[in-house]
Tab-separated table of C-alpha atoms in Angstrom:
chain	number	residue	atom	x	y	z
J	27	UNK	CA	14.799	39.633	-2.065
J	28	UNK	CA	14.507	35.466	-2.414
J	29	UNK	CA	15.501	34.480	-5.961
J	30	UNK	CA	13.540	31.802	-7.828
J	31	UNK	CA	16.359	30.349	-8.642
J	32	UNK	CA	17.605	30.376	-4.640
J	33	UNK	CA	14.271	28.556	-3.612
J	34	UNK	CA	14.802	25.721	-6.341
J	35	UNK	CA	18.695	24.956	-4.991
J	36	UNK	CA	17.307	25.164	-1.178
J	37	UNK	CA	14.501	22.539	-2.122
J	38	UNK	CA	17.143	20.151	-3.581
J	39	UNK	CA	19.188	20.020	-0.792
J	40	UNK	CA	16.107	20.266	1.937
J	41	UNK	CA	15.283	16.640	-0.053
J	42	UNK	CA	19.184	15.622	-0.213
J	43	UNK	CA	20.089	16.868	2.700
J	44	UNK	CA	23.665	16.620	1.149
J	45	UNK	CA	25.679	19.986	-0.158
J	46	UNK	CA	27.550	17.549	-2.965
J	47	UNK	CA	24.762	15.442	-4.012
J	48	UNK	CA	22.854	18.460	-4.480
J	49	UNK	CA	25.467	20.163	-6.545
J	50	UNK	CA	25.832	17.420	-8.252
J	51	UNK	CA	22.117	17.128	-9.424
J	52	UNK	CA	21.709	21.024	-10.063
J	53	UNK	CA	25.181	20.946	-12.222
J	54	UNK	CA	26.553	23.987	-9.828
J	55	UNK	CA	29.458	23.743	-7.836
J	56	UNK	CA	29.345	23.141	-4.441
J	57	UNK	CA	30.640	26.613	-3.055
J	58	UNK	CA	27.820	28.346	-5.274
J	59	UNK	CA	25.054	26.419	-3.544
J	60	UNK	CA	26.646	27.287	-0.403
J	61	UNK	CA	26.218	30.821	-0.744
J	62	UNK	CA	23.094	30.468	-1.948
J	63	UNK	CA	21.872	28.933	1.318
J	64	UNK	CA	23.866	30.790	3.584
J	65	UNK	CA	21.852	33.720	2.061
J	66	UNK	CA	18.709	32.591	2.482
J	67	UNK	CA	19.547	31.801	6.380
J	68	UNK	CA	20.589	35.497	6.414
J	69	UNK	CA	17.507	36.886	4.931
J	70	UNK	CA	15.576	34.981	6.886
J	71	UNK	CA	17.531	35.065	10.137
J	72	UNK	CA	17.806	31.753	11.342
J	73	UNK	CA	19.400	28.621	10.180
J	74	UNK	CA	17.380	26.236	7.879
J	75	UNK	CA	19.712	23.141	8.755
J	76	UNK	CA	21.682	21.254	11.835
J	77	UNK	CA	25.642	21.388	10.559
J	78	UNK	CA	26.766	19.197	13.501
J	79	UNK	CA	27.647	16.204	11.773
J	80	UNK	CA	25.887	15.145	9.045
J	81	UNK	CA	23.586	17.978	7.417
J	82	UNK	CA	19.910	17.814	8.840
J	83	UNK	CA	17.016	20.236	7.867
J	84	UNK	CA	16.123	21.540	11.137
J	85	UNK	CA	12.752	22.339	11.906
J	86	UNK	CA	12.816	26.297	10.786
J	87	UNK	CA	13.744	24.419	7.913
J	88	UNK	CA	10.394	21.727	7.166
J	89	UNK	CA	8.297	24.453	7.920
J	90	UNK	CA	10.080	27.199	5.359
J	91	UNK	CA	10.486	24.081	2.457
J	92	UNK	CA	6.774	23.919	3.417
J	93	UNK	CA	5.951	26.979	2.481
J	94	UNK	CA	8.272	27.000	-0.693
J	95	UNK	CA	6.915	23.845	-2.081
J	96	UNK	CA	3.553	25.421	-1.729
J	97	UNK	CA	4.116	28.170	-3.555
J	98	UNK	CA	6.735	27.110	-6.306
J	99	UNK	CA	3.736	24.158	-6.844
J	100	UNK	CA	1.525	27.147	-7.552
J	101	UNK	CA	3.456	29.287	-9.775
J	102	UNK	CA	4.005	26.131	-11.893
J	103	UNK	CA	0.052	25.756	-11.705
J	104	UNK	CA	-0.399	28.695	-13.245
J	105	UNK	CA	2.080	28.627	-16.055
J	106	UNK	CA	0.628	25.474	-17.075
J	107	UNK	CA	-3.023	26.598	-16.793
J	108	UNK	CA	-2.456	29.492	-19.239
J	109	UNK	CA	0.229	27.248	-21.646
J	110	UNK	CA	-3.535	25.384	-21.487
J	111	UNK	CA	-5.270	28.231	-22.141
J	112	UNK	CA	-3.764	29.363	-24.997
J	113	UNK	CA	-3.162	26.532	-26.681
J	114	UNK	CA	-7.202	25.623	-26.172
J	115	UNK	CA	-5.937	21.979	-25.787
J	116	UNK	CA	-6.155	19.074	-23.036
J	117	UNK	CA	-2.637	20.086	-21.571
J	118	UNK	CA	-0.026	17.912	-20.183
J	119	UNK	CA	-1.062	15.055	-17.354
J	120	UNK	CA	2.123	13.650	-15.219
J	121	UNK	CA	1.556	10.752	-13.450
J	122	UNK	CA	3.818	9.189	-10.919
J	123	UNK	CA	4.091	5.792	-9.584
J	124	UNK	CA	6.146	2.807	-8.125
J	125	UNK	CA	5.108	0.586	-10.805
J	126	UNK	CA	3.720	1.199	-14.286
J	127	UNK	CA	3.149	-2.810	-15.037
J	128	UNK	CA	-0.514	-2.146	-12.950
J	129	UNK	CA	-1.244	0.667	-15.399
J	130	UNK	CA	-0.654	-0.282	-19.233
J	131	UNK	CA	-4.076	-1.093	-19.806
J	132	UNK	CA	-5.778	2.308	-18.453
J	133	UNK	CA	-3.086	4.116	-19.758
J	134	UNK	CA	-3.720	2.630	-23.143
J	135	UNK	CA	-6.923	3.617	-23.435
J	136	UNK	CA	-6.374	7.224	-22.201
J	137	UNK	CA	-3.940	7.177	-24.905
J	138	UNK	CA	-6.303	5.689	-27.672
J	139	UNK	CA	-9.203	8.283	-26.563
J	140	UNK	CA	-6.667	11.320	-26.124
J	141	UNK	CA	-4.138	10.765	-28.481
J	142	UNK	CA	-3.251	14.584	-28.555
J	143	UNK	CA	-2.171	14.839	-24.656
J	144	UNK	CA	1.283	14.391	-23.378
J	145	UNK	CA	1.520	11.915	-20.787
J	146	UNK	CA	4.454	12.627	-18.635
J	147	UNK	CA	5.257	8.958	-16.057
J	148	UNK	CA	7.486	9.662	-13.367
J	149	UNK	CA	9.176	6.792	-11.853
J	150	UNK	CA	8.683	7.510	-7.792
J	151	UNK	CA	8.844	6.079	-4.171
J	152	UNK	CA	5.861	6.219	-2.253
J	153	UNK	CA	7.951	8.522	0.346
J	154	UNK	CA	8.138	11.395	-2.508
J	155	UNK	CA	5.297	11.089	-3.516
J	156	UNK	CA	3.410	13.351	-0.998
J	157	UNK	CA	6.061	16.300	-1.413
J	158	UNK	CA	5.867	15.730	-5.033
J	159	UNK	CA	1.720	16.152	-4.886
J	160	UNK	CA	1.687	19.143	-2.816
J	161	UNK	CA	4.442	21.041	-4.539
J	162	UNK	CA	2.665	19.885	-7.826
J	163	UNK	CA	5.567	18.612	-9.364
J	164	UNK	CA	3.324	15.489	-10.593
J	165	UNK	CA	-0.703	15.755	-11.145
J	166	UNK	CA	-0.938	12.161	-9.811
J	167	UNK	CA	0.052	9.573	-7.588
J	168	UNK	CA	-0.743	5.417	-7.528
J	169	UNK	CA	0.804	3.819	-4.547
J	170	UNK	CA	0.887	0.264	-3.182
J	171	UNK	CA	1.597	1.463	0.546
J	172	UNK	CA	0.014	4.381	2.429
J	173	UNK	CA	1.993	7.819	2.290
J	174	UNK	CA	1.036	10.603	4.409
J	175	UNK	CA	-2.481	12.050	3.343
J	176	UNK	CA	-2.076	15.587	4.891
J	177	UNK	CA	-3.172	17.980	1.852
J	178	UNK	CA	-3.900	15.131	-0.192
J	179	UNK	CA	-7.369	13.496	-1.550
J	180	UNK	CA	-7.488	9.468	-2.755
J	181	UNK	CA	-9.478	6.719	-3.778
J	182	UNK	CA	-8.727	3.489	-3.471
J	183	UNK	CA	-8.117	1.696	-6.750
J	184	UNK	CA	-7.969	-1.784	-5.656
J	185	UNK	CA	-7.129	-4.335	-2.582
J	186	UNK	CA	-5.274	-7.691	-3.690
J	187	UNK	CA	-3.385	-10.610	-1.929
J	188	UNK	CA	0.093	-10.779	-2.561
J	189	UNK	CA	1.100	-14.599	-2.721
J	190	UNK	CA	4.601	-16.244	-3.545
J	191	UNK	CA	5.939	-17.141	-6.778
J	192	UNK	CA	8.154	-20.191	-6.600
J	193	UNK	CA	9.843	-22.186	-10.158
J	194	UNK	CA	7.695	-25.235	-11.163
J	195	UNK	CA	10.277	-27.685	-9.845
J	196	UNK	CA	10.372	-26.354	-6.039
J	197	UNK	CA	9.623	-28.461	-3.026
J	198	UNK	CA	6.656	-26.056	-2.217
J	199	UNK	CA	5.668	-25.274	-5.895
J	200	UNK	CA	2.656	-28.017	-5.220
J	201	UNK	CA	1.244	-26.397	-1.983
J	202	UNK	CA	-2.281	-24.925	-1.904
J	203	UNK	CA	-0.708	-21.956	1.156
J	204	UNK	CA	2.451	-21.601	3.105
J	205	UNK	CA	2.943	-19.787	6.089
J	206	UNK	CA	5.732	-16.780	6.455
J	207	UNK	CA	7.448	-19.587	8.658
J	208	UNK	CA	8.114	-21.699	5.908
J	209	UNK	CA	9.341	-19.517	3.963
J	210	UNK	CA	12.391	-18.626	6.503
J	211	UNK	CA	15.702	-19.459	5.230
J	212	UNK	CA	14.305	-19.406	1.435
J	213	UNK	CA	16.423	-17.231	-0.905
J	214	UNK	CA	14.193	-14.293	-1.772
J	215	UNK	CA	14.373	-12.471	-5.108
J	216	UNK	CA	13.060	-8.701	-4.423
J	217	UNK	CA	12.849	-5.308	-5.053
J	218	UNK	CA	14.891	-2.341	-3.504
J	219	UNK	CA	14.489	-0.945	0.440
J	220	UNK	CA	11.631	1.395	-0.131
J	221	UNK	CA	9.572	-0.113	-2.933
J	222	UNK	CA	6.049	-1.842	-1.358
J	223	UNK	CA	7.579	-4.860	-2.697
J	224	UNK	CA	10.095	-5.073	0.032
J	225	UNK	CA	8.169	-2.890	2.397
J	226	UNK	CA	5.532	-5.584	2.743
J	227	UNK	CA	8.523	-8.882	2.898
J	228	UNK	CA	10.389	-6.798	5.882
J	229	UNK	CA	7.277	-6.119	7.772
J	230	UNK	CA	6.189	-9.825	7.663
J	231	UNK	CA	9.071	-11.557	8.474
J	232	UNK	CA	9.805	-8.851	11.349
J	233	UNK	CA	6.073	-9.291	12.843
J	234	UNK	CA	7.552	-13.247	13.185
J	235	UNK	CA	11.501	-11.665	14.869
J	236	UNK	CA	12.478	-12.963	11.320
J	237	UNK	CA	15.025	-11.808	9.052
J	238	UNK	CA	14.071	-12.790	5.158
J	239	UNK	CA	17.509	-13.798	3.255
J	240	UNK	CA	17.800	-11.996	0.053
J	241	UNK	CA	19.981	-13.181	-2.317
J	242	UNK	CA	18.695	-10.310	-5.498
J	243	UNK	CA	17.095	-7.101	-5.206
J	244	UNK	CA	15.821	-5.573	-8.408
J	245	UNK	CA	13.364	-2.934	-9.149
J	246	UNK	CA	12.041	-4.672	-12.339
J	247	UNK	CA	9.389	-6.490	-11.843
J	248	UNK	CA	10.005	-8.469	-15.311
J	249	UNK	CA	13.555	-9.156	-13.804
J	250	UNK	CA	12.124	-10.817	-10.755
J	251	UNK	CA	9.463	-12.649	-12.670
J	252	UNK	CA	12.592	-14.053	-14.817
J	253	UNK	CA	14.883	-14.682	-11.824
J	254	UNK	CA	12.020	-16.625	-9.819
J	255	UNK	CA	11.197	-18.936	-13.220
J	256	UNK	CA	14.911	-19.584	-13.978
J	257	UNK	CA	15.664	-20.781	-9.916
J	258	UNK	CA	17.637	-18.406	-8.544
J	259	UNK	CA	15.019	-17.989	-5.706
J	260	UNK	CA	11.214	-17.079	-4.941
J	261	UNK	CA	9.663	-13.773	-4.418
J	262	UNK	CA	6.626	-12.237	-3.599
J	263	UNK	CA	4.258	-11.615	-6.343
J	264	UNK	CA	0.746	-9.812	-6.661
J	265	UNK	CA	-2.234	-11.315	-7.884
J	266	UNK	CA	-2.222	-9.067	-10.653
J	267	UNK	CA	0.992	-9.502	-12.189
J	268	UNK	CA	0.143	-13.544	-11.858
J	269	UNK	CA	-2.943	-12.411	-14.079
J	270	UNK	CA	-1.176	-10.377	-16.571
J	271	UNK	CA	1.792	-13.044	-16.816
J	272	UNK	CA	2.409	-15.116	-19.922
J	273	UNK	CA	5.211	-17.225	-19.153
J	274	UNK	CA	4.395	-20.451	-16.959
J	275	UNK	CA	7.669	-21.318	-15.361
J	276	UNK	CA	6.672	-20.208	-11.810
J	277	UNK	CA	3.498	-21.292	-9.709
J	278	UNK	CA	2.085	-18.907	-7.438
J	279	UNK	CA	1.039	-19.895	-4.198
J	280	UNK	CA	-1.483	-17.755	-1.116
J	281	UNK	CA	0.103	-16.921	1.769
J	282	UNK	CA	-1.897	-17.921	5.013
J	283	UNK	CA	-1.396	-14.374	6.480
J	284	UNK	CA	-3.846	-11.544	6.253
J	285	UNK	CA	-1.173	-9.259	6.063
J	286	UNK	CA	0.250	-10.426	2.978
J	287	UNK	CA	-2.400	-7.783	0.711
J	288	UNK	CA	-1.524	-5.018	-0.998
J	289	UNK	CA	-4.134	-1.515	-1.606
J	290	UNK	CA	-3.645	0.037	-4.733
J	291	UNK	CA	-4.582	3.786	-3.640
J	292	UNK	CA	-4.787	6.917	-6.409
J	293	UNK	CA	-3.540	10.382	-4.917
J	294	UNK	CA	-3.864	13.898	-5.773
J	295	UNK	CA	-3.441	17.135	-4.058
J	296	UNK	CA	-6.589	18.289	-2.509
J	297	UNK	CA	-5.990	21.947	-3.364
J	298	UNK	CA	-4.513	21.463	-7.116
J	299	UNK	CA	-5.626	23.188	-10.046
J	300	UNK	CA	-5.874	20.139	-11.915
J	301	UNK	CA	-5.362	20.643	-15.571
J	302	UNK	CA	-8.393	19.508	-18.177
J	303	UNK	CA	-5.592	16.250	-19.361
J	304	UNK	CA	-5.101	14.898	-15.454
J	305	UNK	CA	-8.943	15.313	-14.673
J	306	UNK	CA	-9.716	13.018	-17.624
J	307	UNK	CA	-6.461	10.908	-16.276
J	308	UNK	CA	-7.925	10.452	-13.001
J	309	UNK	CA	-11.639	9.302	-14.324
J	310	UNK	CA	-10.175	6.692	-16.397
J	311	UNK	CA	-7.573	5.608	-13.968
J	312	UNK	CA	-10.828	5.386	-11.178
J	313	UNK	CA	-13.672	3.743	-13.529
J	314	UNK	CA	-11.177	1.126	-15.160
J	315	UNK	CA	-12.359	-1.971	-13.973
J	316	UNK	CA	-9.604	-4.097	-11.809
J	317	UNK	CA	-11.055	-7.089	-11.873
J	318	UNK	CA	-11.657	-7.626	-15.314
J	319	UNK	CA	-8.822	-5.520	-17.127
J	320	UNK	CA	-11.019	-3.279	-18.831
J	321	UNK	CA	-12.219	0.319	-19.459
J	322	UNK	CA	-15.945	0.541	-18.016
J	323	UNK	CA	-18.131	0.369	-20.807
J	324	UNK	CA	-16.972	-3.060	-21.649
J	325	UNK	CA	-18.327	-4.256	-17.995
């Protein structure tokens, strides 16, 4: 019979797809997790992963993690809606994200009008962040770039243009627009590969057979801000952070594409038991008001 235990390990290294890595991040050894999924290919009677080469859930595989994510998600659903029960409280809310720089200001007030809830925020790219919805590992999800909406329900927060943020003493810091064109051969200062940051960059300067040279990547968006003001490059920045900024060393200029946007998109499993704390989360997170920075009553 399938251990708990056994399903957890295989759902690591269905993610990993790496025996070591995966040992390494359950603090097992290596043989020990190889046991444990050579047993559940036995019980099961077919092989969960491609061993030629490098290690590759097969397709047996997706469909069985699938399942498991399904129904671990479930069992944790439960636990938490009785720890909810009997403590006749809110309960816990997690919330995952790529950013939280968007969020401090509904977060805040959920904070200020719930001050009793734990508020779990879980650092995540958008290409978990399905999985992590419909094995309920999170409550919530805020993306800047579509992920795949099988199983899921969203609303869309908000839809912005991205511009560029260039140090007061650049050649183009006294432009009105640039084109992606112009921008060729600039030193970019960016985030990671995966973050909608650097998502959106590739895809524009590839829909041109352009390459964009990147001379920093950082996923701190405070980090960038500071790199772009102090001249080690320029970077593309998001209306809203340009609103919530309160250093003036950089300009921020449009970019004539209309491509260069961003949609700011709340997710949430469409079958989730949804505990009393994320329900509240997800009203305040949908009625905050983008435009002007506040909660809705102050519209």
């Amino acid at each position: 019979m399938m251990e708990l235990n056994s399903l957890k390990q295989f759902l690591v290294v269905a993610r990993l797809e790496h025996l070591s890595r995966a040992a390494d991040e359950l603090h097992i050894a290596q043989p020990s997790l190889s046991r444990t999924i050579a047993r559940l290919e036995s019980e099961l009677g077919t092989p969960l992963f491609d061993r030629s080469g490098r290690l590759r859930l097969n397709d047996a595989g997706k469909l069985f993690r699938d399942h498991v994510e399904r129904s671990l998600g479930e069992l944790e659903a439960g636990r938490r809606a009785v720890a909810e029960a009997a403590s006749e409280g809110l309960g816990t809310v997690r919330l995952a994200s790529e950013t939280f720089l968007t969020l401090t200001g509904p977060l805040a007030a959920y904070k200020r009008a719930h001050p009793s809830v734990e508020i779990e925020l879980h650092w995540s790219p958008a290409e978990d962040m399905a999985r992590r919805l419909r094995a309920q590992d999170v409550d919530l999800c805020i993306a800047s770039q579509p992920i795949p909406a099988e199983g899921l329900e969203s609303t869309r927060l908000f839809d912005e243009a991205v511009g560029v943020g260039v140090p007061l003493d650049h050649p183009l810091a006294g432009r009105t627009s640039v084109t992606i064109d112009e921008l060729a051969g600039q030193p970019f200062v960016t985030a990671r590969k995966g973050h909608w940051l650097r998502q959106l960059l590739d895809r524009l300067f590839a829909a041109r057979d352009l390459t964009p040279k990147i001379v920093c990547e950082s996923d701190e968006h405070s980090a960038i801000a500071d790199l772009i003001s102090a001249g080690l490059g320029i970077g593309l920045v998001p209306a809203f952070a340009r609103r919530s900024a309160t250093r003036a060393s950089a300009t921020w200029i449009p970019i004539d594409s209309p491509d260069c946007r961003r949609t700011v998109t709340l997710y949430w499993g469409a079958d989730s038991h949804l505990s009393t704390a994320a329900r509240l989360m997800r009203a305040t997170i949908t009625s905050w008001n983008w435009i002007t920075g506040e909660p809705p009553e102050k519209r």
